[in-house]
Tab-separated table of C-alpha atoms in Angstrom:
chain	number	residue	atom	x	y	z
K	176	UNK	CA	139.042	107.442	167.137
K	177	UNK	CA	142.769	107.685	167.734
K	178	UNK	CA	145.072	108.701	164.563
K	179	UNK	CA	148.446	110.321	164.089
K	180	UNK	CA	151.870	110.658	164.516
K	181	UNK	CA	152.874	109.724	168.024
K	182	UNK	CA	155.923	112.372	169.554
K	183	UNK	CA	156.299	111.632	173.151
K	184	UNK	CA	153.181	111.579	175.150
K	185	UNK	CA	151.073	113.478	172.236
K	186	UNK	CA	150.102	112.503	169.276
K	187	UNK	CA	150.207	114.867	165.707
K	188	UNK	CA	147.914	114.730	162.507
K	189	UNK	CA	149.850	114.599	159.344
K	190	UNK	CA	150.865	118.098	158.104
K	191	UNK	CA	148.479	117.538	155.511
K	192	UNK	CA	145.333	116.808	157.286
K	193	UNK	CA	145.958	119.303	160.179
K	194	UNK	CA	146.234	121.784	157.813
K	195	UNK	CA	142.547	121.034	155.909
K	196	UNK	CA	140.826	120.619	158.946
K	197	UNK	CA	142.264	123.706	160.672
K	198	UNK	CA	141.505	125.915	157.760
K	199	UNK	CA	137.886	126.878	157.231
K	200	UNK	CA	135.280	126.020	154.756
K	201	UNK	CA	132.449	128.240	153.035
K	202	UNK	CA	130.396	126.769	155.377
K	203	UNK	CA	132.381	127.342	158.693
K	204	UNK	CA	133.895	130.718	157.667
K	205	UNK	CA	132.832	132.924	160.737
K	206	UNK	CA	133.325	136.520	159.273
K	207	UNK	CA	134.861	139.294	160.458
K	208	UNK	CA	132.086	140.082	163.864
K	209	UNK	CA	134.415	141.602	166.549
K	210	UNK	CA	132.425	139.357	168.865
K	211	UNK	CA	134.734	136.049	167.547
K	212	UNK	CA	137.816	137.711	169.753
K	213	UNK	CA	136.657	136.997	172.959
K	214	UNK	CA	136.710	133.066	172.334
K	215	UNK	CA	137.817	130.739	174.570
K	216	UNK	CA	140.060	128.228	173.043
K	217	UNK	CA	139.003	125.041	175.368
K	218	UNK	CA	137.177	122.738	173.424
K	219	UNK	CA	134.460	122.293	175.812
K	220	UNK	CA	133.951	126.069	176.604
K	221	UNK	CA	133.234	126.198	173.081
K	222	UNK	CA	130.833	123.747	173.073
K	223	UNK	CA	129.253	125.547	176.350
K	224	UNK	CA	128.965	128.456	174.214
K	225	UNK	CA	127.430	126.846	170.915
K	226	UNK	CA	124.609	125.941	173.334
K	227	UNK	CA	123.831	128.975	174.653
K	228	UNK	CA	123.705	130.736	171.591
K	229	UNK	CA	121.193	127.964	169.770
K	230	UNK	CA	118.059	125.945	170.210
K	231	UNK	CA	116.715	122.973	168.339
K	232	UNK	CA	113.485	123.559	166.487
K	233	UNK	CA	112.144	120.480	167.845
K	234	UNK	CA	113.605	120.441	171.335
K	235	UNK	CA	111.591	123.677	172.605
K	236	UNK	CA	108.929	121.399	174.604
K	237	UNK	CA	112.141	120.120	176.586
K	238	UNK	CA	113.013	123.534	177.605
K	239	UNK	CA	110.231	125.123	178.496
K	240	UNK	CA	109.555	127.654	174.798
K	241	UNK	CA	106.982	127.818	172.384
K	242	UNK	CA	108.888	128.182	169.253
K	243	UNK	CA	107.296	130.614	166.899
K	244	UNK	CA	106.357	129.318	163.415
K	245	UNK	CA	107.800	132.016	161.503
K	246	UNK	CA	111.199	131.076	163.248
K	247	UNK	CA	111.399	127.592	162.430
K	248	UNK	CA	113.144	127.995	158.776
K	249	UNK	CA	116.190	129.789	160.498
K	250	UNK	CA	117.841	126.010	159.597
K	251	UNK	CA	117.688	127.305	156.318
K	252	UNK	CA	120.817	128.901	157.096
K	253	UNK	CA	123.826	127.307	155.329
K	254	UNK	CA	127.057	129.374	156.354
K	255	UNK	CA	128.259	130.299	160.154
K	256	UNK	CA	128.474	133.590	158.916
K	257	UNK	CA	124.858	133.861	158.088
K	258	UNK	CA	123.627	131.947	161.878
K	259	UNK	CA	126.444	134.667	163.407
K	260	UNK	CA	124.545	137.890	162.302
K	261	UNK	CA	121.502	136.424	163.014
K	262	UNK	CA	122.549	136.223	166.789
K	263	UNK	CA	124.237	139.505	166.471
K	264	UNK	CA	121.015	141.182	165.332
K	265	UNK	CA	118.804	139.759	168.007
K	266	UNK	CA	121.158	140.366	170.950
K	267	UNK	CA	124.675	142.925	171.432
K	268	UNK	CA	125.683	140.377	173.886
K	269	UNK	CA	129.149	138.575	173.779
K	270	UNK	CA	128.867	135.127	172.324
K	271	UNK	CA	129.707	133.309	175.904
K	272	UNK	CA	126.991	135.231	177.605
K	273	UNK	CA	123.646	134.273	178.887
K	274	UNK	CA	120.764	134.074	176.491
K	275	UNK	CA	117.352	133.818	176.543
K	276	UNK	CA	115.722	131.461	174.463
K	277	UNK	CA	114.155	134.098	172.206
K	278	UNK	CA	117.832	135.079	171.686
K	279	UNK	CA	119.033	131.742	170.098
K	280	UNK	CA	119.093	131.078	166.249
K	281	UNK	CA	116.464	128.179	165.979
K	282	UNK	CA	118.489	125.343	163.713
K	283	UNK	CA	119.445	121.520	163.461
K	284	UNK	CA	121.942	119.455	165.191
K	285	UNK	CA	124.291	120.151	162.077
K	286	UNK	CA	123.833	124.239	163.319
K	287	UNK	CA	125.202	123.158	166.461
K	288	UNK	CA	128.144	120.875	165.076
K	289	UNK	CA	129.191	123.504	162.425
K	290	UNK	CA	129.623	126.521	164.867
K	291	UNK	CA	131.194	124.054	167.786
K	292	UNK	CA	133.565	123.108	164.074
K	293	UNK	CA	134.065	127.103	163.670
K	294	UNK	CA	134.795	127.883	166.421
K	295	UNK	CA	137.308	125.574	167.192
K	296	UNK	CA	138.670	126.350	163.704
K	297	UNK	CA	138.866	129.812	164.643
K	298	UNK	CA	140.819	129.244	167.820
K	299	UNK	CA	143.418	127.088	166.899
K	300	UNK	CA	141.854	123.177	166.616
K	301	UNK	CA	141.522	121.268	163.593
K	302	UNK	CA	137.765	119.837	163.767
K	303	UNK	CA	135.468	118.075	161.041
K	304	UNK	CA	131.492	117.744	160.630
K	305	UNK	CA	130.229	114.343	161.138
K	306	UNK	CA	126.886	113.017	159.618
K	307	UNK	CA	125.343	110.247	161.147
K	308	UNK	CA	122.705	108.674	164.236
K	309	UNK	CA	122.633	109.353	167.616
K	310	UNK	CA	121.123	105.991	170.113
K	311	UNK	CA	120.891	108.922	172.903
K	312	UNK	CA	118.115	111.135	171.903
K	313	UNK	CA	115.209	109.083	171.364
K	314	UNK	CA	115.165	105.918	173.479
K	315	UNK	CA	115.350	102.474	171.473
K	316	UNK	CA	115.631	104.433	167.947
K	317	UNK	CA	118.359	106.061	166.145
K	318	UNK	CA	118.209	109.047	165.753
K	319	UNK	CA	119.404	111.140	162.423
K	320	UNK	CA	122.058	113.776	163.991
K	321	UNK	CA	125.304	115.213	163.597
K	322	UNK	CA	128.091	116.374	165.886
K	323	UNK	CA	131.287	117.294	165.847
K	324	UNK	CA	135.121	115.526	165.774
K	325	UNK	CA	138.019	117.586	166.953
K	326	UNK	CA	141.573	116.627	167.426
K	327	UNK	CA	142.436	115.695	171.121
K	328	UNK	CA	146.712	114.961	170.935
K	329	UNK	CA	146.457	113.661	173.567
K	330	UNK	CA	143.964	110.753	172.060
K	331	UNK	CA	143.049	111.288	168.584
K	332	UNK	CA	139.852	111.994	166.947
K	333	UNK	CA	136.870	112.477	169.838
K	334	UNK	CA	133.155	113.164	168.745
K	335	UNK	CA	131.834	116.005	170.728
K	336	UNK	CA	128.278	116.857	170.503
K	337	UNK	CA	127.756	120.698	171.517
K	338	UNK	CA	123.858	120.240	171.742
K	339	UNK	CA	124.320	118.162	175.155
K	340	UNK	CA	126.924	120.601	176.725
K	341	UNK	CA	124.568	122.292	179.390
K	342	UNK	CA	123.161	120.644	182.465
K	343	UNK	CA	119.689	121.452	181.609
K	344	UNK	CA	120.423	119.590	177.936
K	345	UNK	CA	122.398	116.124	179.671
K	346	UNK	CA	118.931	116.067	182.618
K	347	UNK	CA	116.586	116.411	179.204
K	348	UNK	CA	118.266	114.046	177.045
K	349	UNK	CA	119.209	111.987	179.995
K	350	UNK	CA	122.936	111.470	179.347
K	351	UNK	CA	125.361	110.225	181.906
K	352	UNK	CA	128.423	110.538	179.277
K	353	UNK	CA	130.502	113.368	178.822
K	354	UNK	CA	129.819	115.302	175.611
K	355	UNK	CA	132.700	115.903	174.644
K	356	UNK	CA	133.467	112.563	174.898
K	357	UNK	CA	130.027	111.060	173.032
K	358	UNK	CA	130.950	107.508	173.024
K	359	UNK	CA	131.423	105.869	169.259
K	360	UNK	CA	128.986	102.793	170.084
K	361	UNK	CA	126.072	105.768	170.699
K	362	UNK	CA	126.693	107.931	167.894
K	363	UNK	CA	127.190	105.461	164.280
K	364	UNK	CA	128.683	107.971	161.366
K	365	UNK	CA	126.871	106.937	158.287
K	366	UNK	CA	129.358	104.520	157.171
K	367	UNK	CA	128.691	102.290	160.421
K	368	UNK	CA	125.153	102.718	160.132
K	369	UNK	CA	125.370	101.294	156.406
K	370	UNK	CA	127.793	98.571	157.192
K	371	UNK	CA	125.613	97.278	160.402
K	372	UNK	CA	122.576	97.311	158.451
K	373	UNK	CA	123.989	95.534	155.321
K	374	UNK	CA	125.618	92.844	157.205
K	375	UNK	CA	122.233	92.181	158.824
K	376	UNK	CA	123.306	93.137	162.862
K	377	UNK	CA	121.036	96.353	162.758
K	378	UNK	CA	117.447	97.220	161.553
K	379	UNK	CA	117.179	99.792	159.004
K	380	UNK	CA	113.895	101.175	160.232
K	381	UNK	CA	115.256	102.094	163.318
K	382	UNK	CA	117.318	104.871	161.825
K	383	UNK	CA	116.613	108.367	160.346
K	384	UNK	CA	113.981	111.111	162.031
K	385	UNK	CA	112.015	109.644	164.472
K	386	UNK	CA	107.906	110.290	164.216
K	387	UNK	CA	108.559	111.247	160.234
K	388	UNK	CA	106.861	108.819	157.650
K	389	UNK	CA	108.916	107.724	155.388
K	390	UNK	CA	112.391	109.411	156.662
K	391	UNK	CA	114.033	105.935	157.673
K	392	UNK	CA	115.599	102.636	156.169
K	393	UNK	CA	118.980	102.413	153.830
K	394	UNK	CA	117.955	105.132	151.777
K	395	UNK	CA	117.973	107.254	154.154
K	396	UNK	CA	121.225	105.535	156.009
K	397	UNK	CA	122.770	105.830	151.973
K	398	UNK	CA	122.132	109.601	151.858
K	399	UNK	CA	124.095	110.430	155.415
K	400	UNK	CA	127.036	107.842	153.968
K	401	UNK	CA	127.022	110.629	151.056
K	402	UNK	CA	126.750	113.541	153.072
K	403	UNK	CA	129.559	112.453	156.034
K	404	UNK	CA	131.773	112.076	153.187
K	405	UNK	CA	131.031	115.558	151.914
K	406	UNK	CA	131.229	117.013	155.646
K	407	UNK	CA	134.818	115.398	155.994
K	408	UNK	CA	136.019	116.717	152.841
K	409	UNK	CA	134.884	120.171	154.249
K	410	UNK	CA	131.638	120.324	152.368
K	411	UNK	CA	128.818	120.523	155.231
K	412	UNK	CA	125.745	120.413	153.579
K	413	UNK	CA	122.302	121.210	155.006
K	414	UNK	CA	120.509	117.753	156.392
K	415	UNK	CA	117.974	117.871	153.833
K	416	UNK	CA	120.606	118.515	150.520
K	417	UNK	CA	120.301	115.509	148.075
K	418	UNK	CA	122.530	115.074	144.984
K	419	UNK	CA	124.325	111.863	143.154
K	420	UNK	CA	123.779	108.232	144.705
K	421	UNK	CA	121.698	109.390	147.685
K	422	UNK	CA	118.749	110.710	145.215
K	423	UNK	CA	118.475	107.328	143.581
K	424	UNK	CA	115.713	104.961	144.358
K	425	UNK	CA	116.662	101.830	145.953
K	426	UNK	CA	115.371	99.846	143.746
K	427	UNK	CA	117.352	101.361	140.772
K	428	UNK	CA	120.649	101.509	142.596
K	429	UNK	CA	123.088	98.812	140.946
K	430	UNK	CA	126.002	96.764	142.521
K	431	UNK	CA	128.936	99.046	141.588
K	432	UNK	CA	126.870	101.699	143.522
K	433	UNK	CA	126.273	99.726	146.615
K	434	UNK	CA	129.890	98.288	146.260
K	435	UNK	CA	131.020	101.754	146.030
K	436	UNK	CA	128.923	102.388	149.078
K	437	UNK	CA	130.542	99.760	150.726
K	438	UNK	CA	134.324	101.428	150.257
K	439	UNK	CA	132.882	104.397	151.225
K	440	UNK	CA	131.608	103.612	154.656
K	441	UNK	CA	134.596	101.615	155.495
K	442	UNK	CA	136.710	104.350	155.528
K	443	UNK	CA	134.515	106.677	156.844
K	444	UNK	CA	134.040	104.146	159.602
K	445	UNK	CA	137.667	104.665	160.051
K	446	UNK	CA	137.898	108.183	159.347
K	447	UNK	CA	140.244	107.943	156.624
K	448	UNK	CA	143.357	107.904	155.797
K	449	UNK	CA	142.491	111.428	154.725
K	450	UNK	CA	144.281	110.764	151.532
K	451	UNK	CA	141.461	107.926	150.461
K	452	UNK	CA	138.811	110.619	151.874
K	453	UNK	CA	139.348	113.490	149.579
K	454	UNK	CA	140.166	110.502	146.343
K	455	UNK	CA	136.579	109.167	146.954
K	456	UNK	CA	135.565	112.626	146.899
K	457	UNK	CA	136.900	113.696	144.206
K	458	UNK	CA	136.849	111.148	141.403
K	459	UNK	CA	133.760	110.188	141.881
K	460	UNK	CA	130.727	112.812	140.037
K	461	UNK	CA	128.148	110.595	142.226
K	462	UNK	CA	129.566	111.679	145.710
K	463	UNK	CA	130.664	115.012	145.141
K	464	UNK	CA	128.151	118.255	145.817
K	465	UNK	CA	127.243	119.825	141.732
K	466	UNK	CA	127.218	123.295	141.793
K	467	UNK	CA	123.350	123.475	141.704
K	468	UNK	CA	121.632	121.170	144.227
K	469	UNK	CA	118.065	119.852	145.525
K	470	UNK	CA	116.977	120.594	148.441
K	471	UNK	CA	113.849	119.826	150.049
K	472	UNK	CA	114.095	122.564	152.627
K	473	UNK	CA	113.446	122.428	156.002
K	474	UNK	CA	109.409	122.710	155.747
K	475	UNK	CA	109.691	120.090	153.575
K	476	UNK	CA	109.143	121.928	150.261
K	477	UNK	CA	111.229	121.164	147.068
K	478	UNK	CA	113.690	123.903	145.844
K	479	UNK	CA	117.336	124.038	143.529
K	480	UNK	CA	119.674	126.136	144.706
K	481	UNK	CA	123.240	127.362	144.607
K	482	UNK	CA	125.994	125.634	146.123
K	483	UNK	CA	129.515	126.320	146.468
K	484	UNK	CA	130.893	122.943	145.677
């Protein structure tokens, strides 16, 4: 989505939002690993490298791996620092080199938009987490995902998905679009998906996690309206985090909430002004992350937990 200043041929954030989004998070703070030096700064070499360095835990079929059971809760991992030593523990290599599969950290397609995010915070490119569904991943469904949105000054905004950037990953998936282009009619942030399906032009059971009972509909489209929010004011919670408006029950959510909802996704769908982003945020208890949080963890058990909100 374009944005910005125009001067000349490029185009500039605001001072402001260049700064927040170039600046790291809890979540995207890489550490101090040596390995970080030797970083390209292209955009899509860094996306190259992000997947190399991680698998899906449900895409090892596609690839030809038998994912071990005991390696399946790696998504558990909130900070980049934490999926970092992981991957320096299980291989000395540099972080653009060739990997086995065994050598990957085994997450979720918010693992591979946070570290594509780090990354190009580390080396120089303001970037932002987005929350939302993907129509390119499971044919005629869509799919819960997230990805990535980096500043191109050239254009603005682009959504970049790092878990397509390989051959082997565009033949499997089937894409014909460049990922680090994903096009914004195949990849609906949360607020798009909530407008679409409130104004009646999209089906709610056709989004959330495919083959999953019970993981789809507008409570499930409500929740990722709640967590892009939280992603774009630098708070990228795990998939599975629940807190505020996205725990209640449908049936006991009230018009100011789904009004509320409403504001929410329409400038999300915009994605921003930055100013309105981080006011939402911020003055409303419902929206932002608590300190302690539930999370129903990636095996699907229950647990409260701390959270740096």
């Amino acid at each position: 989505m374009p944005g910005g200043a125009a001067r000349g041929d490029r185009l500039e954030l605001a001072a402001e939002e260049g700064d927040f989004y170039l600046t790291h998070s809890a979540f995207s703070e890489p550490g101090d690993l040596h390995s970080l030096r030797w970083l390209p700064s292209d955009p899509s070499e860094l996306a190259v490298a992000v997947r190399g360095l991680l698998l899906h835990r449900r895409e090892g079929d596609l690839f030809g791996y038998h994912m071990l059971e005991d390696r399946r809760n790696e998504a558990e991992a909130r900070y980049v620092a934490d999926i970092l030593r992981v991957l320096d523990s299980r291989c000395a290599k540099a972080l653009t080199a060739q990997r086995s599969p065994s050598d990957r950290f085994f997450g979720t397609g918010r693992d591979f938009a946070l570290l594509l995010c780090a990354f190009l915070r580390h080396t120089g490119t303001p970037a932002r987490v987005r929350c939302g569904y993907a129509s390119y991943l499971t044919p005629g469904f869509h799919e819960d995902h997230w990805i990535t949105e980096y500043w191109d000054s050239d254009f603005g905004w682009r959504l970049a998905d790092a878990q397509l950037a390989s051959p082997e990953a565009m033949a499997a998936y089937r894409i014909s679009f460049d990922p680090m282009r994903v096009p914004r009619d195949d990849f609906l942030v949360g607020g798009e998906a909530w407008q679409a399906c409130r104004l009646g032009f999209r089906c709610p059971e056709t989004f959330g996690v495919s083959g999953s009972a019970g993981s789809t509909g507008m409570r499930m489209i409500r929740a990722s309206v709640v967590r892009d929010l939280a992603a774009l004011n630098k708070v990228e919670a795990l998939p599975w985090d629940s807190w505020g408006i996205a725990q209640t029950a449908e049936e006991d959510l009230v018009d100011a909430e789904r009004e509320l909802l409403d504001i929410i996704a329409r400038v999300e769908s915009r994605g921003g002004p930055h100013a309105d982003l981080r006011c939402l945020y911020l003055e409303h208890p419902g929206l932002r992350v608590p300190t302690t949080i539930l999370s129903d963890t990636a095996d699907g058990g229950g647990q409260r937990g701390k959270h740096p909100s």
